[in-house]
Amino acid sequence: MAILRDNIHYSTRKIDGYNLPFNFVISERELGKSTTIILDKIYKPFKERGETTIVIRRMVNHISEDYVEDFANIINKFTDDNVIFQYSKNALKDGIVTIKVDGKPFIRFIGLSKQIASIKSMMFPNLQAIVFDEFICNGRFGEKYLKDEATKFLEVYNTFRREGENMKCFFMGNPYSHFNPYFIYFNIPTGQIKRGSIISDKKQYVLECAEMSPELREWILKNNPLYQFDNSYTRYAFGGININDENILIREKRPENYSLHYLFRIESKYIGIYRNNDFTKIDKPYYYGTFIDIENISKKRDIYCFDFADLVDRTSLLSLDDKWRFEKLKSAMRNRMIEFNSIECYYLFEEIFFNI
């Protein structure tokens, strides 16, 4: 017998009101966002109108038999439909798995790490949504984004959008960090992300930092003793805190008496590193990093990059002989003596740090 759904777990009601193509939902665990998306945004359109969904995972090996069958388990837990998935288990290792129910196409699981050419040649009928599960990496566990991942995802989006012009995308994640390539691509102001907030550009995206209801919070505390402990996992999983960003030195506005010292290009963005001109001011770090508009920078200024994709006019690839120039900058990074204007700037500079 199906379990009745309550009104204390997550609902997409707030973001649905924006009616935008790209919908982001981040929250602590236990909120029920995965269950809601599966039931309301994947299964309901299929049951009522025969519409299909693509589910994205970052890596091919994330699409396991247990992961696939959990979708059926959730559907059967909350309905009496006794859904049985029909698919080839041999396809799991290939990272592209098509699910049928009663012989009709239902879900296609795709590992984004597949070569883009193998994805772009596909079509999927009656497509109404793309769902990207666990779109935020946890850097503490060594998880990494794919190279130029946002562009690759948008290639997939544009490929399948031909099958459904009103198709929507739903991104689900836990707030390990506010840094990810999708927030950068859509210019989402991460400084405004707080538990309970909704951010939208009114044209392309809406982001909800979903907040747990007091009733659900009370129920979890009574039934799960793990959350009784005051540790970093509790603050992330239960409190929705982006714990991986907590120790980064952020100052939105550059302090006075700093001058531009280095200029880097990475992932099509420019990062300026400003040096403190008065080292007697011990309350200020040695350096300050910020995104920069090079239109206002002298054309004589050297701009360093690390990838041929970033090698454009006015830039040069960093050579081994150049690296001695950055010893003080590397020392400042190791000793937390550099501030940044944003989380995004810090994480991109991390990549720079490992290359200088």
Short mmCIF file of N, CA, C and O in Angstrom, two decimals, residues 54 95-98 108-110 114 116-124 159-160 162-163:
data_model
loop_
_atom_site.label_atom_id
_atom_site.label_comp_id
_atom_site.label_asym_id
_atom_site.label_seq_id
_atom_site.Cartn_x
_atom_site.Cartn_y
_atom_site.Cartn_z
N ILE A 54 15.33 13.04 -19.26
CA ILE A 54 16.74 12.62 -19.23
C ILE A 54 17.30 12.96 -17.86
O ILE A 54 17.10 14.06 -17.34
N GLY A 95 27.24 4.02 -19.70
CA GLY A 95 26.86 5.35 -19.23
C GLY A 95 25.68 5.96 -19.96
O GLY A 95 25.39 7.14 -19.79
N ILE A 96 24.98 5.18 -20.77
CA ILE A 96 23.74 5.64 -21.42
C ILE A 96 22.73 4.50 -21.31
O ILE A 96 22.89 3.46 -21.95
N VAL A 97 21.71 4.70 -20.48
CA VAL A 97 20.75 3.64 -20.19
C VAL A 97 19.34 4.17 -20.43
O VAL A 97 18.95 5.18 -19.85
N THR A 98 18.59 3.48 -21.28
CA THR A 98 17.21 3.87 -21.58
C THR A 98 16.26 2.96 -20.80
O THR A 98 16.35 1.73 -20.90
N ARG A 108 15.95 8.32 -19.76
CA ARG A 108 17.28 7.97 -20.27
C ARG A 108 18.31 8.54 -19.32
O ARG A 108 18.37 9.76 -19.11
N PHE A 109 19.13 7.67 -18.71
CA PHE A 109 20.23 8.09 -17.84
C PHE A 109 21.48 8.28 -18.70
O PHE A 109 21.82 7.42 -19.53
N ILE A 110 22.18 9.41 -18.49
CA ILE A 110 23.38 9.72 -19.27
C ILE A 110 24.50 10.16 -18.34
O ILE A 110 24.29 11.04 -17.48
N LYS A 114 30.78 11.00 -20.75
CA LYS A 114 30.85 10.38 -22.07
C LYS A 114 31.34 11.41 -23.09
O LYS A 114 31.16 12.62 -22.92
N ILE A 116 31.20 13.79 -26.01
CA ILE A 116 30.03 14.56 -26.42
C ILE A 116 29.49 14.09 -27.77
O ILE A 116 28.27 14.14 -28.01
N ALA A 117 30.36 13.59 -28.63
CA ALA A 117 29.90 13.14 -29.95
C ALA A 117 28.93 11.97 -29.84
O ALA A 117 28.00 11.85 -30.64
N SER A 118 29.12 11.12 -28.83
CA SER A 118 28.24 9.96 -28.66
C SER A 118 26.88 10.35 -28.11
O SER A 118 25.92 9.59 -28.19
N ILE A 119 26.78 11.56 -27.54
CA ILE A 119 25.51 12.04 -26.99
C ILE A 119 24.76 12.88 -28.01
O ILE A 119 23.54 12.79 -28.15
N LYS A 120 25.49 13.70 -28.78
CA LYS A 120 24.86 14.66 -29.69
C LYS A 120 24.13 13.97 -30.84
O LYS A 120 23.30 14.59 -31.50
N SER A 121 24.44 12.71 -31.10
CA SER A 121 23.79 12.02 -32.21
C SER A 121 22.46 11.39 -31.80
O SER A 121 21.79 10.75 -32.61
N MET A 122 22.04 11.58 -30.53
CA MET A 122 20.85 10.91 -30.01
C MET A 122 19.59 11.76 -30.16
O MET A 122 19.64 12.97 -30.35
N MET A 123 18.45 11.08 -30.01
CA MET A 123 17.17 11.75 -29.83
C MET A 123 16.37 10.92 -28.82
O MET A 123 16.66 9.74 -28.61
N PHE A 124 15.40 11.57 -28.17
CA PHE A 124 14.56 10.87 -27.20
C PHE A 124 13.16 11.47 -27.32
O PHE A 124 12.99 12.68 -27.17
N THR A 159 21.15 19.76 -27.81
CA THR A 159 20.89 18.57 -28.63
C THR A 159 19.47 18.06 -28.41
O THR A 159 18.74 17.78 -29.37
N PHE A 160 19.06 17.95 -27.15
CA PHE A 160 17.77 17.35 -26.86
C PHE A 160 16.63 18.35 -26.87
O PHE A 160 15.45 17.96 -26.91
N ARG A 162 15.69 20.04 -29.16
CA ARG A 162 14.97 19.88 -30.43
C ARG A 162 13.76 18.96 -30.28
O ARG A 162 12.82 19.04 -31.07
N GLU A 163 13.81 18.09 -29.24
CA GLU A 163 12.70 17.16 -29.02
C GLU A 163 11.60 17.78 -28.16
O GLU A 163 10.53 17.19 -28.00
#
